[in-house]
Amino acid sequence: MNHRNPILFEVEKVLYPTVYTLWVYPDLLPAFATWPPVLQKLAGGADLMLPGVVVPPSGLPQVQRGTLCAVTLLGNRAPVAVGVATMSTEEMLAAGMKGKGFAVLHTHLDHLWEYGDKSSPPALAPLVTDSAAMENAGDKEELQGKEPGSSCSPEPEQHVDIRDLSLRDRDTCAELLGKEELHENRAAEPAEDASTEDQQEAEDSRTPQEQMDALFNQCFFHALKCRVKKSDLPLLTSTFLGSHMVSCCPAGKQLDIKKSSYKKFSKFLQCMQHQRILQVKELSKGVESIVDVDWKHPDIKAFAVPEGFSSASAAQDSKSEDREQVYHAPEIIPLYGVSTKMIPLFQESGHRKGSILSSSEVRNIIINYVKSNELVDETNKNFVKVNAILCDCLLDKSEQDEISHLKWDELLSRCLERLQPLHQVTFSGQEPVVRKGNIEPIDISIAQRSSNKKVTIIKNLELYGLDPQCVANTLQQKVQASATISPAPGTKDRVQVQIQGNQIHHLAKMLLEEYQLPRKYIQGLEKAPKLGRKK
């Protein structure tokens, strides 16, 4: 890897260059051109067949069976694939350019390319623009003499040995790479002398999306190197973004995943997981956590903390930082799904089984249904006449012969009770998640342990975007009591916090006042110890 781009890959103890390397050294391998539509087939796993190879007027490059070759698109010298020749050039011509010509190992747009910055091939004009010049070697040398920057090697047939290459040679190919690649290389090679003006120019030439991608990468590695410890794991991804990465963002800049190429933070983490930097798991439904980090990964070890930050100060800031202040309580909205029994009542408004509605939408649908069917009682408008559909949907069998009218409030409450309960949770900076059922409250209970000692147990913190380890550490500091994390019984991949003593008073203050969680989502606050009366 160089910076974040794969440079070489190994297959059966043999090293091969990636397309990122070949864009720097386009004449490293003998190249065969094909038509642009063929690239999608190659990226999908197909080998290059000889009918898809374009034969130039000067003829094909001379290769033997097993020779490593590059594949280019017609009109652009930048390789888009790497493959091994399945036959020699003479055998290709003897076969009438039919059959499989190259076993493709790696292409632009494949998974290996996705590990990198996902840049597109540079536009590299052919070294020779017409067949006449191709036939005239002297003209070819003259043309190359006029354009010394058009290639990293003076002659396309004189291929460079991969052992002679150096990442430092990238500066000689700056025109091929573009200013963005030049800037990234200089950032990865701090030993090289690069002026501030050149770096600023290279940075400004990047698109806003590329700049945001670079900012996310910087804050990601900065947070892992200086902020996150092994004891913090498992760590909620929302906490990692909102508490750790945001604190590593340089002054004057702001992280916005929507402005990056990833669009979602989960996709960004998935990309990092592909590179084996960390491991993310869904410990509870809809809530992802970082469960493992490879701090020995070359990218983390090679990351240099930006000026203005230091590892020591960052670690100190992490200790002293009040993490509760950066926590944002999730927005929880109760929703309702149309059940089979309620279809007749809602199909008039165009809804079917499984349609998801908010309480206000349900209310408006019921009101419109009553008015359109003229069910408002003429003598008392506070009552609604029960027709056959309302009777079947809202009344029990024992009530159907007794109830002919319902009050508006009772009508709406009965309707909500018979719909399927759902809820939508929106964490800060993330997409809304809809789950079945009502959200489970944070459950606080008191348990008796040996020697008649009491402990406070807290469950379901993950459902509200709270990091159990962070809550345990904060409580431990506040009450000066031992706190531990253990698997929650009866649940899958969920943990509980256990702290010595009855700490509900402190816990209530933290959840209600500091975290700003609504009281209705906390269960067990009534078990707090009663305070003794002052005499």
XYZ file of C-alpha atoms in Angstrom:
535
model
C 0.000 0.000 0.000
C 1.068 3.605 -0.551
C -1.080 6.063 1.379
C -4.418 4.290 0.823
C -3.834 2.867 -2.648
C -2.746 -0.754 -3.211
C 0.529 -0.800 -5.155
C 1.265 -4.536 -5.453
C -0.730 -7.703 -4.845
C 0.461 -11.272 -4.431
C -0.903 -14.407 -6.080
C 0.807 -17.749 -5.407
C 3.975 -16.009 -4.114
C 4.237 -13.790 -7.209
C 3.904 -9.997 -6.975
C 1.846 -8.127 -9.539
C 1.347 -4.352 -9.987
C -2.103 -2.825 -9.546
C -3.692 -0.345 -11.929
C -2.710 2.437 -9.494
C 0.949 1.517 -10.058
C 0.496 1.206 -13.813
C -1.033 4.681 -13.971
C 2.274 5.974 -12.597
C 4.334 3.686 -14.860
C 2.059 3.142 -17.876
C 4.862 1.452 -19.899
C 5.908 -0.989 -17.188
C 4.250 -3.921 -18.997
C 3.573 -4.745 -22.660
C 0.111 -3.375 -23.370
C -2.759 -4.680 -25.491
C -5.684 -2.392 -26.347
C -9.368 -3.301 -26.300
C -12.682 -1.504 -26.818
C -14.126 0.538 -23.883
C -17.334 -1.592 -23.520
C -15.132 -4.643 -22.814
C -13.983 -3.153 -19.485
C -17.310 -3.922 -17.768
C -16.971 -7.579 -18.791
C -13.421 -7.744 -17.465
C -14.398 -6.085 -14.176
C -17.137 -8.691 -13.829
C -14.575 -11.502 -13.860
C -14.263 -12.344 -17.573
C -10.934 -13.020 -19.285
C -9.888 -11.044 -22.365
C -10.695 -12.927 -25.554
C -8.621 -12.324 -28.672
C -11.548 -11.020 -30.806
C -11.709 -8.117 -28.322
C -8.048 -7.181 -28.834
C -7.421 -4.247 -31.185
C -4.485 -4.929 -33.522
C -2.616 -1.640 -34.219
C -1.047 -0.940 -37.653
C 2.422 -1.508 -36.179
C 1.417 -4.943 -34.920
C 1.017 -6.492 -31.493
C 3.727 -6.381 -28.812
C 5.942 -9.467 -28.854
C 5.185 -11.579 -25.765
C 5.550 -15.209 -24.751
C 3.021 -17.464 -23.048
C 2.857 -16.544 -19.340
C 4.075 -12.965 -19.855
C 2.447 -10.405 -17.558
C 0.644 -7.814 -19.686
C -1.424 -4.672 -19.278
C -4.769 -4.036 -20.956
C -5.634 -0.528 -22.137
C -8.660 1.054 -23.755
C -8.477 2.317 -27.313
C -7.244 5.909 -27.362
C -5.870 5.929 -23.788
C -2.485 4.548 -22.715
C -3.521 4.204 -19.052
C -3.869 0.480 -18.221
C -7.243 -0.715 -16.922
C -6.406 -4.375 -16.304
C -3.519 -6.739 -15.533
C -3.394 -10.237 -16.978
C -1.193 -13.125 -18.058
C -0.886 -14.050 -21.744
C -2.248 -17.537 -22.406
C -0.308 -17.786 -25.687
C 2.561 -16.063 -27.452
C 2.051 -13.309 -30.014
C 2.865 -15.726 -32.832
C 0.276 -18.199 -31.527
C -2.342 -15.434 -31.300
C -1.843 -14.496 -34.946
C -1.697 -18.124 -36.021
C -5.060 -18.741 -34.303
C -6.617 -15.931 -36.329
C -7.074 -13.837 -33.171
C -9.634 -16.292 -31.799
C -9.851 -17.880 -28.355
C -8.756 -16.684 -24.925
C -5.776 -14.375 -25.067
C -5.267 -13.236 -21.460
C -6.187 -14.557 -18.028
C -7.194 -11.372 -16.210
C -5.997 -11.033 -12.599
C -7.107 -7.505 -11.655
C -9.023 -4.624 -13.263
C -10.111 -1.068 -12.747
C -13.516 -1.130 -10.913
C -12.876 -4.463 -9.161
C -12.683 -5.025 -5.376
C -8.927 -4.450 -5.214
C -9.375 -1.090 -6.949
C -12.117 -0.249 -4.419
C -9.591 -0.588 -1.582
C -7.889 2.538 -2.925
C -9.158 6.068 -3.457
C -11.374 4.864 -6.337
C -9.838 7.348 -8.766
C -10.351 7.006 -12.502
C -7.623 6.209 -15.031
C -5.714 9.300 -16.175
C -6.093 10.357 -19.808
C -2.766 9.390 -21.394
C -2.433 10.022 -25.118
C -0.682 7.344 -27.195
C 3.039 7.951 -27.606
C 2.666 7.790 -31.398
C -0.347 9.438 -33.006
C -0.310 7.906 -36.515
C 0.895 4.870 -38.384
C 3.407 6.853 -40.416
C 5.195 7.913 -37.280
C 5.013 4.346 -36.015
C 6.830 3.132 -39.108
C 9.481 5.800 -38.840
C 11.629 5.151 -35.805
C 13.440 8.431 -36.233
C 10.184 10.377 -36.162
C 9.171 8.446 -33.063
C 12.356 9.433 -31.241
C 11.862 13.038 -32.285
C 8.286 13.012 -31.026
C 9.370 11.561 -27.699
C 12.134 14.121 -27.461
C 9.569 16.900 -27.752
C 7.395 15.368 -25.049
C 9.712 14.124 -22.315
C 6.967 14.345 -19.710
C 4.520 12.174 -21.621
C 6.021 8.919 -20.377
C 8.023 7.600 -17.489
C 10.110 5.464 -19.893
C 11.578 6.758 -23.175
C 10.429 3.809 -25.313
C 7.214 1.810 -24.894
C 8.946 -1.448 -25.855
C 11.710 -0.904 -23.283
C 9.794 -2.035 -20.185
C 10.964 -1.099 -16.704
C 11.985 -3.790 -14.210
C 9.636 -3.590 -11.230
C 12.608 -3.933 -8.861
C 14.031 -0.648 -10.170
C 10.924 1.357 -9.349
C 10.669 3.798 -6.468
C 7.691 5.641 -5.082
C 9.880 8.727 -5.111
C 9.852 8.628 -8.917
C 6.203 9.674 -8.862
C 7.215 13.336 -9.108
C 8.603 12.710 -12.596
C 5.160 11.516 -13.642
C 3.221 14.334 -12.021
C 1.533 15.294 -15.259
C 0.179 11.775 -15.645
C -1.107 11.502 -12.116
C -2.699 14.907 -11.747
C -2.224 17.272 -8.891
C -4.293 15.193 -6.494
C -2.034 12.121 -6.783
C 1.051 14.336 -6.489
C -0.293 15.872 -3.289
C -1.146 12.485 -1.765
C 2.319 11.144 -2.574
C 4.022 14.106 -0.957
C 1.861 13.698 2.094
C 2.951 10.044 2.288
C 6.629 10.951 1.757
C 7.350 13.700 4.308
C 11.080 13.322 3.681
C 10.680 14.931 0.283
C 10.937 18.691 0.012
C 7.574 20.044 -1.101
C 6.723 23.706 -0.842
C 3.608 24.857 0.972
C 2.405 26.618 -2.153
C 2.535 23.408 -4.205
C 0.619 21.476 -1.540
C -1.996 24.193 -1.262
C -2.424 24.241 -5.033
C -2.751 20.450 -5.140
C -5.298 20.456 -2.330
C -7.369 23.198 -3.930
C -7.485 21.298 -7.228
C -9.425 18.449 -5.596
C -13.196 18.386 -5.790
C -15.157 19.095 -2.566
C -16.100 15.405 -2.436
C -12.454 14.327 -2.648
C -11.514 16.837 0.049
C -14.241 15.481 2.347
C -13.041 11.901 1.711
C -9.519 12.963 2.665
C -10.820 14.712 5.803
C -12.707 11.587 6.885
C -9.587 9.471 6.353
C -7.460 11.896 8.355
C -9.899 12.075 11.289
C -10.428 8.296 11.169
C -6.746 7.407 11.522
C -6.152 10.271 13.957
C -8.955 9.000 16.220
C -7.741 5.391 16.122
C -4.144 6.372 16.792
C -4.700 8.910 19.567
C -8.229 8.636 20.975
C -9.483 5.064 21.031
C -8.052 2.458 23.400
C -8.535 -1.275 23.526
C -10.500 -0.868 26.762
C -13.033 1.284 24.879
C -14.117 -1.671 22.717
C -16.794 -2.553 21.804
C -17.412 1.062 20.757
C -20.632 2.270 19.152
C -19.987 3.607 15.652
C -22.110 6.666 16.463
C -19.918 7.359 19.512
C -16.762 6.862 17.453
C -17.950 9.412 14.897
C -19.564 11.947 17.232
C -17.057 11.793 20.087
C -13.709 10.697 18.685
C -13.518 11.612 14.992
C -15.225 14.991 15.398
C -12.717 15.953 18.109
C -9.899 15.216 15.629
C -11.346 17.492 12.950
C -9.103 20.526 12.240
C -10.373 23.973 13.203
C -12.509 25.574 10.525
C -13.552 22.251 8.989
C -16.574 20.046 9.620
C -17.180 16.367 8.931
C -20.221 15.765 6.722
C -20.620 12.213 5.435
C -23.281 13.359 2.939
C -20.638 15.439 1.131
C -18.258 12.486 0.796
C -18.298 9.732 -1.815
C -19.441 7.244 0.851
C -22.751 9.042 1.668
C -23.210 6.815 4.742
C -20.818 6.346 7.666
C -21.543 2.608 7.633
C -20.172 2.386 4.069
C -17.041 4.276 5.104
C -16.459 1.828 7.965
C -17.185 -1.089 5.643
C -14.405 0.141 3.353
C -12.014 0.315 6.315
C -13.092 -3.153 7.365
C -12.217 -4.465 3.882
C -8.702 -3.144 4.490
C -8.626 -5.144 7.773
C -8.095 -1.997 9.851
C -11.036 -2.700 12.124
C -13.997 -5.019 12.568
C -17.608 -3.840 12.873
C -20.482 -5.968 14.153
C -24.188 -5.390 14.745
C -24.286 -6.248 18.460
C -27.956 -5.265 18.660
C -30.473 -4.887 15.861
C -29.792 -1.753 13.848
C -26.911 -0.625 16.110
C -23.352 -1.268 14.924
C -20.246 -1.284 17.115
C -16.502 -1.428 16.510
C -15.420 -4.670 18.177
C -11.773 -4.888 17.110
C -9.000 -2.589 15.817
C -5.669 -3.642 14.326
C -3.401 -0.980 15.822
C -0.423 -2.684 14.126
C -1.930 -2.026 10.691
C 0.626 -0.213 8.467
C -1.814 2.626 7.720
C -2.332 3.392 11.409
C 1.364 3.124 12.235
C 2.321 5.307 9.260
C -0.241 8.009 10.022
C 1.385 11.274 11.101
C -0.612 13.410 13.506
C -1.275 16.792 11.805
C 0.411 19.943 13.033
C -1.453 21.505 15.921
C -2.147 18.066 17.400
C 0.100 15.759 19.359
C -0.402 12.218 20.523
C 0.125 13.203 24.148
C -2.221 16.160 24.067
C -4.794 14.174 22.113
C -4.704 11.394 24.685
C -5.011 13.912 27.482
C -7.920 15.615 25.747
C -9.581 12.232 25.377
C -9.324 11.634 29.111
C -10.550 15.068 30.129
C -13.211 15.387 27.454
C -16.760 15.327 28.792
C -18.206 12.708 26.444
C -21.734 13.259 27.698
C -21.768 16.719 26.143
C -21.265 15.339 22.654
C -23.963 12.698 23.082
C -27.199 13.545 21.329
C -30.305 11.656 22.376
C -31.858 9.854 19.398
C -35.107 11.067 17.931
C -37.691 8.339 18.551
C -40.983 8.476 16.650
C -43.740 5.909 17.230
C -45.098 4.524 13.966
C -47.946 2.195 13.060
C -48.271 -0.502 10.425
C -51.572 -1.408 8.808
C -52.552 -4.897 10.013
C -54.731 -7.398 8.141
C -57.771 -6.648 10.284
C -57.481 -2.889 9.653
C -57.161 -3.060 5.860
C -60.872 -2.264 5.180
C -60.562 0.970 7.181
C -57.400 2.173 5.421
C -57.771 0.909 1.855
C -60.104 3.811 1.022
C -57.152 6.167 1.549
C -54.906 4.041 -0.678
C -52.998 2.131 1.999
C -52.339 -1.594 2.074
C -51.164 -4.155 4.595
C -47.783 -3.153 5.964
C -48.110 0.543 5.129
C -46.223 2.577 7.745
C -47.936 5.660 9.169
C -47.296 8.207 11.900
C -49.916 8.923 14.573
C -50.863 12.219 12.900
C -51.326 10.445 9.556
C -53.546 7.833 11.215
C -55.584 10.600 12.833
C -56.074 12.439 9.516
C -57.081 9.226 7.716
C -59.701 8.401 10.384
C -61.106 11.934 10.371
C -61.359 11.955 6.570
C -62.981 8.519 6.602
C -65.620 9.592 9.141
C -66.413 12.802 7.280
C -66.504 11.244 3.814
C -68.920 8.554 5.053
C -70.988 11.125 7.028
C -70.586 9.251 10.309
C -70.520 12.282 12.628
C -73.549 12.197 14.940
C -75.963 15.001 14.001
C -77.158 15.604 17.558
C -73.759 15.426 19.275
C -70.674 16.042 17.134
C -68.423 14.611 19.839
C -69.652 11.144 18.849
C -69.099 9.057 15.727
C -71.588 6.515 14.423
C -70.160 3.020 14.115
C -70.751 1.561 10.655
C -70.055 -2.018 9.541
C -66.361 -1.403 8.781
C -65.689 0.407 12.062
C -67.572 -2.347 13.870
C -65.434 -5.114 12.362
C -62.146 -3.246 12.776
C -62.494 -1.612 16.210
C -65.030 -3.557 18.284
C -64.698 -6.907 19.995
C -67.382 -9.489 19.271
C -68.979 -8.911 22.682
C -69.247 -5.170 21.964
C -70.636 -5.287 18.457
C -74.269 -5.512 19.580
C -73.913 -2.993 22.389
C -71.895 -0.054 20.985
C -73.344 2.076 18.199
C -71.402 5.306 18.872
C -67.842 6.125 19.927
C -66.245 9.343 21.128
C -63.555 10.784 18.875
C -60.755 10.102 21.410
C -61.872 6.523 21.969
C -62.213 5.965 18.231
C -58.599 7.104 17.640
C -57.166 5.209 20.622
C -58.890 1.967 19.575
C -57.525 2.406 16.063
C -53.946 2.911 17.268
C -54.201 -0.100 19.576
C -55.189 -2.382 16.704
C -52.420 -1.255 14.360
C -49.012 -2.955 14.387
C -46.637 -0.980 16.639
C -43.386 0.244 15.076
C -40.861 2.897 15.946
C -38.294 4.956 14.073
C -34.949 5.796 15.670
C -32.709 8.522 14.220
C -29.215 8.870 15.642
C -27.233 12.051 15.058
C -25.565 11.983 11.638
C -27.148 8.660 10.634
C -30.065 7.498 8.525
C -33.377 6.743 10.315
C -33.948 3.098 11.264
C -37.478 1.622 11.496
C -37.933 -1.347 13.847
C -40.904 -3.515 14.750
C -42.635 -3.204 18.110
C -42.273 -0.500 20.709
C -38.734 0.481 21.677
C -37.565 -1.230 24.858
C -36.883 1.248 27.656
C -33.564 1.493 29.449
C -34.121 -1.032 32.215
C -32.709 -0.277 35.677
C -32.966 -2.899 38.389
C -31.486 -3.663 41.797
C -30.095 -7.148 42.496
C -28.872 -8.789 45.683
C -25.408 -10.309 45.684
C -23.404 -12.252 48.247
C -23.034 -10.777 51.743
C -26.323 -8.919 51.250
C -24.676 -6.414 48.907
C -26.771 -4.609 46.308
C -25.802 -3.850 42.732
C -27.446 -1.657 40.092
C -27.941 -3.283 36.677
C -28.595 -1.213 33.539
C -29.746 -2.796 30.263
C -30.670 -1.673 26.723
C -28.278 1.302 26.611
C -27.228 0.363 23.051
C -30.756 0.930 21.724
C -30.379 4.626 22.544
C -26.923 5.065 21.049
C -25.218 4.974 24.450
C -21.889 3.198 24.787
C -22.209 0.847 27.815
C -18.469 1.053 28.484
C -18.582 4.853 28.440
C -21.573 4.889 30.802
C -19.825 2.440 33.141
C -16.636 4.533 33.196
C -18.554 7.757 33.876
C -20.613 6.198 36.680
C -17.516 4.654 38.209
C -15.836 8.060 38.401
C -18.909 9.787 39.807
C -19.820 7.338 42.567
C -16.351 5.848 43.167
C -17.685 2.296 42.906
C -16.671 -0.687 40.819
C -18.495 -1.030 37.471
C -18.332 -3.975 35.069
C -19.704 -4.976 31.661
C -21.217 -8.427 31.118
C -23.484 -10.151 28.550
C -27.157 -9.428 29.191
C -29.044 -12.676 29.988
C -31.825 -13.601 27.586
C -30.561 -11.323 24.807
C -28.361 -11.905 21.789
C -25.214 -9.810 21.440
C -26.245 -7.244 24.059
C -24.438 -6.236 27.251
C -25.430 -4.821 30.629
C -23.686 -2.489 33.059
C -23.381 -3.576 36.697
C -22.221 -1.157 39.400
C -21.935 -1.698 43.144
C -24.639 -0.223 45.375
C -27.989 1.390 44.633
C -26.865 4.137 42.228
C -30.243 4.990 40.690
C -30.121 8.614 41.933
C -26.830 9.245 40.120
C -27.958 7.262 37.096
C -31.257 9.177 36.850
C -29.433 12.511 36.979
C -27.044 11.412 34.232
C -29.711 9.979 31.920
C -32.338 12.697 32.404
C -30.252 15.842 32.835
C -26.959 15.188 31.078
C -28.070 12.861 28.277
C -31.500 14.549 27.976
C -33.363 11.253 27.565
C -37.156 11.434 28.096
C -38.306 9.841 31.354
C -40.800 7.609 29.504
C -37.878 5.678 27.989
C -36.333 4.845 31.383
C -37.783 2.050 33.506
C -36.948 1.500 37.187
C -36.289 5.010 38.481
C -38.841 4.427 41.248
C -36.424 1.934 42.834
C -34.112 4.722 43.991
C -33.312 4.598 47.734
C -35.443 6.891 49.855
C -33.527 9.762 51.357
C -33.667 10.047 55.140
C -35.537 13.021 56.576
C -33.502 15.749 58.135
C -34.130 16.242 61.841
